Short mmCIF file of C-alpha atoms in Angstrom, two decimals:
data_model
loop_
_atom_site.label_atom_id
_atom_site.label_comp_id
_atom_site.label_asym_id
_atom_site.label_seq_id
_atom_site.Cartn_x
_atom_site.Cartn_y
_atom_site.Cartn_z
CA UNK F 1372 -59.41 -48.07 -102.14
CA UNK F 1373 -62.26 -49.99 -104.01
CA UNK F 1374 -64.46 -52.38 -102.16
CA UNK F 1375 -63.65 -56.11 -102.58
CA UNK F 1376 -65.65 -57.34 -105.57
CA UNK F 1377 -67.57 -60.63 -105.83
CA UNK F 1378 -64.65 -62.53 -107.47
CA UNK F 1379 -62.17 -61.43 -104.76
CA UNK F 1380 -64.80 -62.36 -102.06
CA UNK F 1381 -65.31 -65.74 -103.37
CA UNK F 1382 -61.61 -66.37 -103.63
CA UNK F 1383 -60.27 -64.69 -100.58
CA UNK F 1384 -62.85 -65.13 -97.84
CA UNK F 1385 -63.46 -68.76 -97.54
CA UNK F 1386 -59.79 -69.51 -96.74
CA UNK F 1387 -59.84 -66.81 -94.01
CA UNK F 1388 -63.06 -68.32 -92.64
CA UNK F 1389 -61.27 -71.74 -92.27
CA UNK F 1390 -58.57 -70.00 -90.06
CA UNK F 1391 -61.19 -68.57 -87.69
CA UNK F 1392 -62.17 -65.26 -89.24
CA UNK F 1393 -65.95 -64.54 -88.95
CA UNK F 1394 -68.43 -61.87 -90.26
CA UNK F 1395 -69.33 -59.06 -88.03
CA UNK F 1396 -73.20 -58.84 -87.91
CA UNK F 1397 -74.38 -55.73 -89.53
CA UNK F 1398 -71.06 -54.73 -90.87
CA UNK F 1399 -68.96 -55.60 -93.85
CA UNK F 1400 -66.04 -56.57 -91.66
CA UNK F 1401 -63.86 -59.54 -90.59
CA UNK F 1402 -63.31 -60.48 -87.03
CA UNK F 1403 -60.90 -62.90 -85.32
CA UNK F 1404 -60.03 -63.31 -81.56
CA UNK F 1405 -56.76 -64.74 -80.48
CA UNK F 1406 -56.00 -66.22 -77.08
CA UNK F 1407 -52.31 -66.21 -76.32
CA UNK F 1408 -50.55 -67.86 -73.40
CA UNK F 1409 -49.89 -64.52 -71.52
CA UNK F 1410 -49.60 -60.74 -72.20
CA UNK F 1411 -45.94 -61.09 -73.35
CA UNK F 1412 -47.04 -63.37 -76.24
CA UNK F 1413 -50.00 -61.10 -77.13
CA UNK F 1414 -47.85 -58.13 -77.10
CA UNK F 1415 -45.24 -59.73 -79.39
CA UNK F 1416 -47.98 -60.52 -81.91
CA UNK F 1417 -49.35 -56.91 -81.73
CA UNK F 1418 -45.79 -55.35 -82.15
CA UNK F 1419 -45.24 -57.29 -85.31
CA UNK F 1420 -48.89 -56.57 -86.63
CA UNK F 1421 -48.23 -52.86 -85.91
CA UNK F 1422 -45.13 -52.87 -88.26
CA UNK F 1423 -47.34 -54.49 -91.03
CA UNK F 1424 -50.22 -52.08 -90.41
CA UNK F 1425 -47.92 -49.16 -90.76
CA UNK F 1426 -46.26 -50.57 -93.89
CA UNK F 1427 -49.66 -51.10 -95.57
CA UNK F 1428 -50.98 -47.81 -94.10
CA UNK F 1429 -53.99 -49.74 -93.08
CA UNK F 1430 -54.76 -50.26 -89.46
CA UNK F 1431 -56.98 -52.68 -87.40
CA UNK F 1432 -59.60 -51.94 -84.96
CA UNK F 1433 -58.26 -54.18 -82.04
CA UNK F 1434 -58.86 -54.68 -78.38
CA UNK F 1435 -56.43 -56.31 -75.93
CA UNK F 1436 -57.06 -57.59 -72.43
CA UNK F 1437 -54.12 -59.49 -71.11
CA UNK F 1438 -53.65 -62.61 -73.29
CA UNK F 1439 -56.62 -61.89 -75.67
CA UNK F 1440 -56.32 -59.83 -78.98
CA UNK F 1441 -59.63 -59.21 -80.53
CA UNK F 1442 -59.38 -57.86 -84.14
CA UNK F 1443 -61.83 -56.24 -86.47
CA UNK F 1444 -60.83 -55.42 -90.04
CA UNK F 1445 -62.62 -53.18 -92.41
CA UNK F 1446 -61.76 -50.26 -94.57
CA UNK F 1447 -63.23 -46.97 -93.43
CA UNK F 1448 -62.43 -45.09 -96.71
CA UNK F 1449 -64.63 -47.51 -98.78
CA UNK F 1450 -67.10 -48.45 -95.93
CA UNK F 1451 -66.42 -52.18 -96.19
CA UNK F 1452 -63.93 -54.75 -97.05
CA UNK F 1453 -61.03 -53.92 -99.51
CA UNK F 1454 -57.85 -55.85 -100.63
CA UNK F 1455 -56.11 -54.24 -97.77
CA UNK F 1456 -58.18 -56.20 -95.30
CA UNK F 1457 -57.31 -59.45 -96.92
CA UNK F 1458 -53.62 -58.66 -96.85
CA UNK F 1459 -53.70 -57.68 -93.28
CA UNK F 1460 -55.75 -60.69 -92.18
CA UNK F 1461 -53.30 -63.07 -93.92
CA UNK F 1462 -50.34 -61.25 -92.30
CA UNK F 1463 -51.97 -61.51 -88.95
CA UNK F 1464 -52.43 -65.41 -89.55
CA UNK F 1465 -48.81 -65.70 -90.50
CA UNK F 1466 -47.55 -63.80 -87.38
CA UNK F 1467 -49.84 -65.57 -84.92
CA UNK F 1468 -48.77 -68.93 -86.07
CA UNK F 1469 -50.28 -71.81 -84.09
CA UNK F 1470 -51.94 -69.51 -81.39
CA UNK F 1471 -55.06 -70.57 -80.10
CA UNK F 1472 -58.23 -68.92 -81.65
CA UNK F 1473 -61.01 -68.08 -79.32
CA UNK F 1474 -64.60 -68.54 -79.85
CA UNK F 1475 -66.73 -65.53 -80.86
CA UNK F 1476 -70.42 -65.15 -81.75
CA UNK F 1477 -70.11 -63.82 -85.24
CA UNK F 1478 -71.68 -65.07 -88.56
CA UNK F 1479 -70.00 -67.36 -91.00
CA UNK F 1480 -67.39 -65.41 -93.17
CA UNK F 1481 -69.37 -66.90 -96.14
CA UNK F 1482 -72.14 -64.26 -95.50
CA UNK F 1483 -69.58 -61.63 -96.65
CA UNK F 1484 -69.26 -63.35 -99.95
CA UNK F 1485 -71.54 -61.18 -102.01
CA UNK F 1486 -70.80 -57.88 -103.86
CA UNK F 1487 -71.96 -55.20 -101.61
CA UNK F 1488 -72.85 -52.92 -104.43
CA UNK F 1489 -75.30 -55.56 -105.67
CA UNK F 1490 -76.72 -55.90 -102.09
CA UNK F 1491 -77.23 -52.27 -101.85
CA UNK F 1492 -78.94 -52.23 -105.29
CA UNK F 1493 -81.41 -54.72 -104.23
CA UNK O 831 -27.07 -57.01 -56.59
CA UNK O 832 -24.21 -59.35 -55.52
CA UNK O 833 -21.92 -60.95 -58.10
CA UNK O 834 -22.66 -64.60 -59.10
CA UNK O 835 -20.82 -66.92 -56.81
CA UNK O 836 -18.87 -69.97 -57.79
CA UNK O 837 -21.69 -72.32 -57.04
CA UNK O 838 -24.16 -70.37 -59.08
CA UNK O 839 -21.68 -70.08 -61.94
CA UNK O 840 -21.07 -73.79 -62.08
CA UNK O 841 -24.78 -74.50 -62.06
CA UNK O 842 -26.15 -71.81 -64.29
CA UNK O 843 -23.55 -71.12 -66.87
CA UNK O 844 -22.97 -74.37 -68.62
CA UNK O 845 -26.49 -74.81 -69.70
CA UNK O 846 -26.51 -71.41 -71.21
CA UNK O 847 -23.21 -72.27 -73.05
CA UNK O 848 -25.16 -75.20 -74.51
CA UNK O 849 -27.87 -72.73 -76.03
CA UNK O 850 -25.20 -70.70 -77.53
CA UNK O 851 -24.19 -68.03 -75.02
CA UNK O 852 -20.45 -67.15 -74.94
CA UNK O 853 -18.10 -65.25 -72.70
CA UNK O 854 -17.06 -61.76 -73.70
CA UNK O 855 -13.29 -61.60 -73.77
CA UNK O 856 -12.03 -59.30 -71.00
CA UNK O 857 -15.45 -58.85 -69.40
CA UNK O 858 -17.42 -60.65 -67.10
CA UNK O 859 -20.31 -60.84 -69.49
CA UNK O 860 -22.51 -63.11 -71.50
CA UNK O 861 -23.08 -62.75 -75.26
CA UNK O 862 -25.42 -64.33 -77.73
CA UNK O 863 -26.34 -63.35 -81.31
CA UNK O 864 -29.62 -64.42 -82.81
CA UNK O 865 -30.39 -64.43 -86.63
CA UNK O 866 -34.10 -64.14 -87.33
CA UNK O 867 -35.73 -64.37 -90.67
CA UNK O 868 -36.49 -60.67 -90.92
CA UNK O 869 -36.83 -57.47 -89.07
CA UNK O 870 -40.41 -58.25 -88.08
CA UNK O 871 -39.43 -61.34 -86.26
CA UNK O 872 -36.36 -59.71 -84.66
CA UNK O 873 -38.54 -56.85 -83.53
CA UNK O 874 -41.20 -59.21 -82.10
CA UNK O 875 -38.48 -60.79 -80.03
CA UNK O 876 -37.01 -57.49 -78.84
CA UNK O 877 -40.59 -56.20 -77.91
CA UNK O 878 -41.10 -59.23 -75.70
CA UNK O 879 -37.61 -58.90 -74.10
CA UNK O 880 -38.08 -55.29 -73.35
CA UNK O 881 -41.24 -56.29 -71.27
CA UNK O 882 -39.12 -58.74 -69.42
CA UNK O 883 -36.22 -56.39 -68.81
CA UNK O 884 -38.51 -53.76 -67.40
CA UNK O 885 -40.22 -56.05 -65.22
CA UNK O 886 -36.73 -57.32 -63.91
CA UNK O 887 -35.46 -53.65 -63.92
CA UNK O 888 -32.40 -55.18 -65.66
CA UNK O 889 -31.56 -54.18 -69.22
CA UNK O 890 -29.47 -55.65 -71.88
CA UNK O 891 -26.87 -54.15 -74.08
CA UNK O 892 -28.25 -54.94 -77.47
CA UNK O 893 -27.55 -54.17 -81.04
CA UNK O 894 -29.90 -54.67 -83.82
CA UNK O 895 -29.29 -54.75 -87.69
CA UNK O 896 -32.29 -55.78 -89.61
CA UNK O 897 -32.66 -59.62 -88.76
CA UNK O 898 -29.72 -59.79 -86.26
CA UNK O 899 -30.04 -59.17 -82.58
CA UNK O 900 -26.78 -59.24 -80.71
CA UNK O 901 -27.02 -59.23 -76.95
CA UNK O 902 -24.62 -58.71 -74.13
CA UNK O 903 -25.55 -59.20 -70.51
CA UNK O 904 -23.77 -58.08 -67.39
CA UNK O 905 -24.63 -56.19 -64.27
CA UNK O 906 -23.16 -52.65 -64.12
CA UNK O 907 -23.85 -52.25 -60.52
CA UNK O 908 -21.79 -55.22 -59.47
CA UNK O 909 -19.31 -54.97 -62.37
CA UNK O 910 -19.89 -58.39 -63.52
CA UNK O 911 -22.63 -61.19 -63.75
CA UNK O 912 -25.25 -61.36 -61.36
CA UNK O 913 -28.43 -63.54 -60.83
CA UNK O 914 -30.35 -61.06 -63.05
CA UNK O 915 -28.23 -61.79 -66.05
CA UNK O 916 -29.01 -65.56 -65.60
CA UNK O 917 -32.72 -64.70 -65.42
CA UNK O 918 -32.77 -62.50 -68.42
CA UNK O 919 -30.60 -65.02 -70.45
CA UNK O 920 -33.01 -67.84 -69.74
CA UNK O 921 -35.95 -65.45 -70.59
CA UNK O 922 -34.44 -64.53 -73.86
CA UNK O 923 -33.89 -68.16 -74.65
CA UNK O 924 -37.45 -68.92 -73.95
CA UNK O 925 -38.73 -66.02 -76.04
CA UNK O 926 -36.58 -66.65 -78.98
CA UNK O 927 -37.59 -70.30 -79.38
CA UNK O 928 -35.97 -72.08 -82.18
CA UNK O 929 -34.70 -68.94 -83.77
CA UNK O 930 -31.22 -69.44 -85.44
CA UNK O 931 -28.11 -68.62 -83.33
CA UNK O 932 -25.48 -66.84 -85.26
CA UNK O 933 -21.71 -67.61 -84.81
CA UNK O 934 -19.70 -65.18 -82.88
CA UNK O 935 -15.97 -65.04 -81.88
CA UNK O 936 -16.34 -65.21 -78.16
CA UNK O 937 -14.83 -67.61 -75.64
CA UNK O 938 -16.39 -70.51 -74.05
CA UNK O 939 -18.90 -69.71 -71.37
CA UNK O 940 -17.03 -72.01 -69.02
CA UNK O 941 -14.33 -69.41 -68.82
CA UNK O 942 -16.69 -67.42 -66.65
CA UNK O 943 -17.12 -70.47 -64.14
CA UNK O 944 -14.79 -69.05 -61.53
CA UNK O 945 -15.63 -66.74 -58.50
CA UNK O 946 -14.45 -63.33 -59.63
CA UNK O 947 -13.66 -62.49 -56.07
CA UNK O 948 -11.27 -65.32 -55.92
CA UNK O 949 -9.80 -64.37 -59.21
CA UNK O 950 -9.31 -60.78 -57.90
CA UNK O 951 -7.72 -62.13 -54.73
CA UNK O 952 -5.13 -64.03 -56.57
CA UNK E 169 -31.09 -47.44 -104.47
CA UNK E 170 -28.60 -44.93 -105.88
CA UNK E 171 -25.96 -43.32 -103.76
CA UNK E 172 -26.69 -39.77 -102.67
CA UNK E 173 -25.17 -37.32 -105.12
CA UNK E 174 -23.20 -34.07 -104.42
CA UNK E 175 -26.22 -31.85 -104.74
CA UNK E 176 -28.30 -33.94 -102.28
CA UNK E 177 -25.41 -34.18 -99.92
CA UNK E 178 -24.82 -30.36 -99.84
CA UNK E 179 -28.64 -29.76 -99.36
CA UNK E 180 -29.48 -32.46 -96.90
CA UNK E 181 -26.50 -33.18 -94.64
CA UNK E 182 -25.70 -29.83 -93.22
CA UNK E 183 -29.08 -29.61 -91.55
CA UNK E 184 -28.72 -33.08 -90.06
CA UNK E 185 -25.21 -31.92 -88.85
CA UNK E 186 -26.97 -29.06 -87.02
CA UNK E 187 -29.23 -31.55 -85.06
CA UNK E 188 -26.28 -33.67 -83.92
CA UNK E 189 -25.73 -36.31 -86.72
CA UNK E 190 -21.96 -36.86 -87.32
CA UNK E 191 -19.89 -38.81 -89.94
CA UNK E 192 -18.63 -42.38 -88.95
CA UNK E 193 -14.89 -42.24 -89.53
CA UNK E 194 -14.03 -44.63 -92.55
CA UNK E 195 -17.66 -45.22 -93.55
CA UNK E 196 -20.19 -43.22 -95.71
CA UNK E 197 -22.51 -43.35 -92.71
CA UNK E 198 -24.37 -40.97 -90.32
CA UNK E 199 -24.32 -41.49 -86.62
CA UNK E 200 -26.41 -39.98 -83.73
CA UNK E 201 -26.61 -40.88 -80.06
CA UNK E 202 -29.72 -40.07 -78.04
CA UNK E 203 -29.68 -40.09 -74.12
CA UNK E 204 -33.33 -40.42 -72.86
CA UNK E 205 -34.47 -40.24 -69.31
CA UNK E 206 -34.91 -43.84 -68.84
CA UNK E 207 -35.53 -47.13 -70.77
CA UNK E 208 -39.10 -46.44 -71.09
CA UNK E 209 -38.63 -43.22 -73.01
CA UNK E 210 -35.80 -44.86 -75.17
CA UNK E 211 -38.10 -47.89 -76.07
CA UNK E 212 -41.02 -45.52 -76.87
CA UNK E 213 -38.63 -43.89 -79.31
CA UNK E 214 -37.55 -47.14 -80.82
CA UNK E 215 -40.95 -48.54 -81.15
CA UNK E 216 -42.09 -45.62 -83.28
CA UNK E 217 -38.72 -45.71 -85.42
CA UNK E 218 -39.41 -49.45 -85.99
CA UNK E 219 -42.63 -48.55 -87.71
CA UNK E 220 -40.97 -46.00 -89.99
CA UNK E 221 -38.14 -48.35 -90.71
CA UNK E 222 -40.49 -50.98 -91.83
CA UNK E 223 -42.61 -48.51 -93.75
CA UNK E 224 -39.53 -47.30 -95.69
CA UNK E 225 -38.12 -50.97 -95.94
CA UNK E 226 -34.98 -49.27 -94.65
CA UNK E 227 -33.53 -50.39 -91.18
CA UNK E 228 -31.06 -48.72 -88.84
CA UNK E 229 -28.01 -50.20 -87.22
CA UNK E 230 -28.85 -49.29 -83.68
CA UNK E 231 -27.60 -50.19 -80.23
CA UNK E 232 -29.44 -49.62 -76.89
CA UNK E 233 -28.16 -49.72 -73.41
CA UNK E 234 -30.84 -48.60 -70.90
CA UNK E 235 -31.47 -44.93 -71.75
CA UNK E 236 -28.96 -44.63 -74.65
CA UNK E 237 -29.89 -45.21 -78.39
CA UNK E 238 -26.97 -45.15 -80.63
CA UNK E 239 -27.97 -45.11 -84.43
CA UNK E 240 -25.86 -45.57 -87.43
CA UNK E 241 -27.39 -45.05 -90.78
CA UNK E 242 -26.12 -46.25 -94.19
CA UNK E 243 -27.59 -48.09 -97.16
CA UNK E 244 -25.98 -51.58 -97.57
CA UNK E 245 -27.20 -52.03 -101.05
CA UNK E 246 -25.41 -48.95 -102.36
CA UNK E 247 -22.57 -49.21 -99.90
CA UNK E 248 -23.02 -45.71 -98.73
CA UNK E 249 -25.66 -42.95 -97.96
CA UNK E 250 -28.88 -42.91 -99.98
CA UNK E 251 -32.00 -40.76 -99.88
CA UNK E 252 -33.48 -43.37 -97.53
CA UNK E 253 -30.89 -42.64 -94.90
CA UNK E 254 -31.95 -38.93 -95.16
CA UNK E 255 -35.62 -39.83 -94.76
CA UNK E 256 -35.01 -42.08 -91.75
CA UNK E 257 -32.71 -39.57 -90.04
CA UNK E 258 -35.23 -36.84 -90.44
CA UNK E 259 -38.16 -39.16 -89.08
CA UNK E 260 -35.87 -40.02 -85.97
CA UNK E 261 -35.10 -36.38 -85.28
CA UNK E 262 -38.98 -35.69 -85.49
CA UNK E 263 -39.97 -38.63 -83.30
CA UNK E 264 -37.09 -37.97 -80.69
CA UNK E 265 -38.28 -34.38 -80.33
CA UNK E 266 -36.40 -32.50 -77.68
CA UNK E 267 -34.51 -35.51 -76.22
CA UNK E 268 -30.83 -34.94 -75.22
CA UNK E 269 -28.19 -35.76 -77.83
CA UNK E 270 -25.19 -37.42 -76.19
CA UNK E 271 -21.64 -36.65 -77.34
CA UNK E 272 -19.72 -38.92 -79.72
CA UNK E 273 -16.28 -38.85 -81.14
CA UNK E 274 -17.25 -38.82 -84.93
CA UNK E 275 -16.27 -36.51 -87.66
CA UNK E 276 -18.20 -33.34 -88.83
CA UNK E 277 -21.11 -34.48 -91.06
CA UNK E 278 -19.77 -31.93 -93.63
CA UNK E 279 -16.88 -34.57 -94.45
CA UNK E 280 -19.74 -36.52 -96.06
CA UNK E 281 -20.45 -33.69 -98.46
CA UNK E 282 -18.54 -34.97 -101.44
CA UNK E 283 -19.79 -37.31 -104.19
CA UNK E 284 -18.27 -40.68 -103.23
CA UNK E 285 -17.85 -41.69 -106.82
CA UNK E 286 -15.61 -38.64 -107.25
CA UNK E 287 -13.85 -39.34 -103.99
CA UNK E 288 -13.15 -42.95 -105.16
CA UNK E 289 -11.87 -41.58 -108.41
CA UNK E 290 -9.37 -39.30 -106.79
CA UNK D 725 -55.29 -57.20 -54.11
CA UNK D 726 -57.68 -55.49 -51.90
CA UNK D 727 -60.43 -53.11 -53.21
CA UNK D 728 -59.62 -49.38 -52.91
CA UNK D 729 -61.08 -48.09 -49.63
CA UNK D 730 -63.21 -44.95 -49.16
CA UNK D 731 -60.22 -42.84 -47.94
CA UNK D 732 -58.04 -43.91 -51.03
CA UNK D 733 -61.01 -43.17 -53.40
CA UNK D 734 -61.56 -39.79 -51.94
CA UNK D 735 -57.80 -38.99 -52.20
CA UNK D 736 -56.85 -40.53 -55.59
CA UNK D 737 -59.85 -40.39 -57.79
CA UNK D 738 -60.66 -36.79 -57.97
CA UNK D 739 -57.30 -35.75 -59.36
CA UNK D 740 -57.70 -38.53 -62.08
CA UNK D 741 -61.11 -36.99 -62.77
CA UNK D 742 -59.48 -33.79 -63.44
CA UNK D 743 -57.08 -35.20 -66.11
CA UNK D 744 -60.13 -36.88 -67.98
CA UNK D 745 -60.77 -40.21 -66.49
CA UNK D 746 -64.40 -41.11 -66.04
CA UNK D 747 -66.42 -43.79 -64.40
CA UNK D 748 -67.82 -46.71 -66.57
CA UNK D 749 -71.60 -47.00 -65.95
CA UNK D 750 -72.33 -50.03 -64.07
CA UNK D 751 -68.80 -51.10 -63.24
CA UNK D 752 -66.26 -49.98 -60.75
CA UNK D 753 -63.87 -49.07 -63.36
CA UNK D 754 -62.04 -46.01 -64.77
CA UNK D 755 -62.01 -45.03 -68.45
CA UNK D 756 -60.01 -42.51 -70.51
CA UNK D 757 -59.72 -42.09 -74.33
CA UNK D 758 -56.70 -40.58 -75.96
CA UNK D 759 -56.67 -39.02 -79.41
CA UNK D 760 -53.09 -38.98 -80.65
CA UNK D 761 -51.95 -37.37 -84.03
CA UNK D 762 -51.48 -40.61 -85.83
CA UNK D 763 -50.96 -44.39 -85.38
CA UNK D 764 -47.12 -43.86 -84.69
CA UNK D 765 -47.79 -41.63 -81.64
CA UNK D 766 -50.58 -43.85 -80.31
CA UNK D 767 -48.29 -46.96 -80.71
CA UNK D 768 -45.38 -45.12 -78.99
CA UNK D 769 -47.67 -44.55 -76.06
CA UNK D 770 -48.92 -48.00 -75.97
CA UNK D 771 -45.37 -49.51 -76.13
CA UNK D 772 -44.47 -47.59 -73.08
CA UNK D 773 -47.60 -48.47 -71.22
CA UNK D 774 -47.09 -52.15 -71.94
CA UNK D 775 -43.62 -52.00 -70.21
CA UNK D 776 -45.24 -50.38 -67.18
CA UNK D 777 -48.18 -52.86 -67.20
CA UNK D 778 -45.89 -55.85 -67.32
CA UNK D 779 -43.83 -54.32 -64.50
CA UNK D 780 -46.93 -53.86 -62.30
CA UNK D 781 -48.34 -57.25 -63.44
CA UNK D 782 -51.62 -55.29 -63.92
CA UNK D 783 -52.77 -54.89 -67.63
CA UNK D 784 -55.35 -52.50 -69.02
CA UNK D 785 -58.37 -53.39 -71.20
CA UNK D 786 -57.50 -51.30 -74.20
CA UNK D 787 -58.83 -50.64 -77.69
CA UNK D 788 -57.05 -48.99 -80.47
CA UNK D 789 -58.21 -47.59 -83.88
CA UNK D 790 -55.55 -45.73 -85.76
CA UNK D 791 -54.86 -42.60 -83.53
CA UNK D 792 -57.44 -43.51 -80.69
CA UNK D 793 -56.43 -45.39 -77.57
CA UNK D 794 -59.51 -46.28 -75.38
CA UNK D 795 -58.36 -47.58 -71.98
CA UNK D 796 -60.50 -49.20 -69.21
CA UNK D 797 -58.82 -49.98 -65.92
CA UNK D 798 -60.19 -52.32 -63.19
CA UNK D 799 -58.77 -55.23 -61.14
CA UNK D 800 -60.45 -58.46 -62.16
CA UNK D 801 -58.91 -60.19 -58.97
CA UNK D 802 -60.94 -57.95 -56.60
CA UNK D 803 -63.85 -57.22 -58.95
CA UNK D 804 -63.30 -53.49 -58.80
CA UNK D 805 -60.67 -50.68 -58.48
CA UNK D 806 -57.58 -51.30 -56.52
CA UNK D 807 -54.32 -49.37 -55.90
CA UNK D 808 -52.89 -50.93 -59.04
CA UNK D 809 -55.43 -49.12 -61.15
CA UNK D 810 -54.52 -45.79 -59.54
CA UNK D 811 -50.79 -46.60 -60.34
CA UNK D 812 -51.40 -47.56 -63.95
CA UNK D 813 -53.67 -44.64 -64.58
CA UNK D 814 -51.17 -42.05 -63.26
CA UNK D 815 -48.44 -43.80 -65.33
CA UNK D 816 -50.64 -43.51 -68.45
CA UNK D 817 -51.09 -39.74 -67.74
CA UNK D 818 -47.30 -39.37 -67.34
CA UNK D 819 -46.56 -41.12 -70.48
CA UNK D 820 -49.35 -39.51 -72.64
CA UNK D 821 -48.09 -36.06 -71.71
CA UNK D 822 -50.02 -33.34 -73.41
CA UNK D 823 -51.78 -35.66 -75.89
CA UNK D 824 -55.33 -34.79 -76.49
CA UNK D 825 -58.23 -36.40 -74.46
CA UNK D 826 -61.14 -37.46 -76.40
CA UNK D 827 -64.66 -37.08 -75.14
CA UNK D 828 -66.68 -40.20 -73.89
CA UNK D 829 -70.14 -40.61 -72.42
CA UNK D 830 -69.08 -41.95 -69.02
CA UNK D 831 -70.11 -40.70 -65.56
CA UNK D 832 -68.14 -38.46 -63.34
CA UNK D 833 -65.25 -40.26 -61.63
CA UNK D 834 -66.75 -38.85 -58.31
CA UNK D 835 -69.48 -41.53 -58.51
CA UNK D 836 -66.63 -44.12 -57.79
CA UNK D 837 -65.84 -42.27 -54.63
CA UNK D 838 -67.73 -44.64 -52.17
CA UNK D 839 -66.59 -47.78 -50.55
CA UNK D 840 -68.03 -50.53 -52.56
CA UNK D 841 -68.25 -52.78 -49.61
CA UNK D 842 -70.30 -50.25 -47.90
CA UNK D 843 -72.41 -50.00 -51.11
CA UNK D 844 -73.03 -53.61 -51.30
CA UNK D 845 -73.92 -53.67 -47.55
CA UNK D 846 -76.59 -50.97 -47.96
#
């Protein structure tokens, strides 16, 4: 797995920002929180995402409390975002459909639109 | 568990017939077949129904092949339909939402609208 | 997907027969029935198999009634057994662990140990 | 839901402490972290716990990262531990079976063995 390069960041991150994904302060990671109507609906979402995660062999960090599902995506093997995170984020958006997105206190996803290698070189 | 009586049958079965439930020939049982878009969507449905089944302590007979979920409901303890079947059928309809209902070769659900005790007594 | 050839059948089917898989009369398909202690244990099994099925993009025909899980494996695209069925059967055996295997009325799995092309030619 | 009283705490918490449950500093809550062999095994556990949670109408706070499942139990309605937490903790131990318990930095569960009402009164 290679880190997401500048071109891919500029292309793929802004649309995710528009659906409610945000940057995790201090990490090269995406986060989104869904608020479903109840546990059943949250669990139906998680059950479908689990299938996709295993298919991609790429798994989320996620936390569930009743109707809330709080997801953080990053790729541990490359210590930051990779194309797998983009794929899994898009799949989650597709599966969640019109479910409510809960507010979080993250940074704009645009702050992730820089090549990390460049950042580290600075 | 007591069998569904005539009044409950006349009240609860016709609305289920309208959503696509049919009678299983030769059994006092309801059947419905859903055709989802893919396995993921079928599995999300089944995962939520499993929660409801365990909550009611009443479980379906169901068969899954890829995007198809073929459900038969009856109550083994009373050898026929009970109020639990009505509850589970309604929950399934709610969870499935606008998913496509596949054709089956069952009998109209109205054929179940008779008190079985009476039938047996005849 | 290509059908399982004679060599693969002779190598892979007998060990599956020893764990309780049987031939489905009239079909080039494997079947096994597990009897778990309760619905929860059956559902835990199915939830893990669902992940594997989606990962392989190869799905079982399966039926569940409370603690029973009745599985039939075949590959619709090649109208008979393929290597995917062997993989999924092995994964199911691994996931089920020491769960009880319920009797069924199938044929010995050895009856599937012939190349179907040859069989059809006869 | 009423808070767990002193007697129930003294009876039910020590055995949970022995299986690896710990106190969450600053909260009247139990926490345990399991480390499974892989995501599939973690997910099989979660799928069975979800059934039990919905049956009890009492849901965990839980976090999953690949093979780790990090669970916190408390009862929001009574702002602390209740009998439902004991039931769910025992069910989780039963379902997890011999899975590895991962270290955490919590306090001994014995610190929860005091009536909170009394504590508040002091």
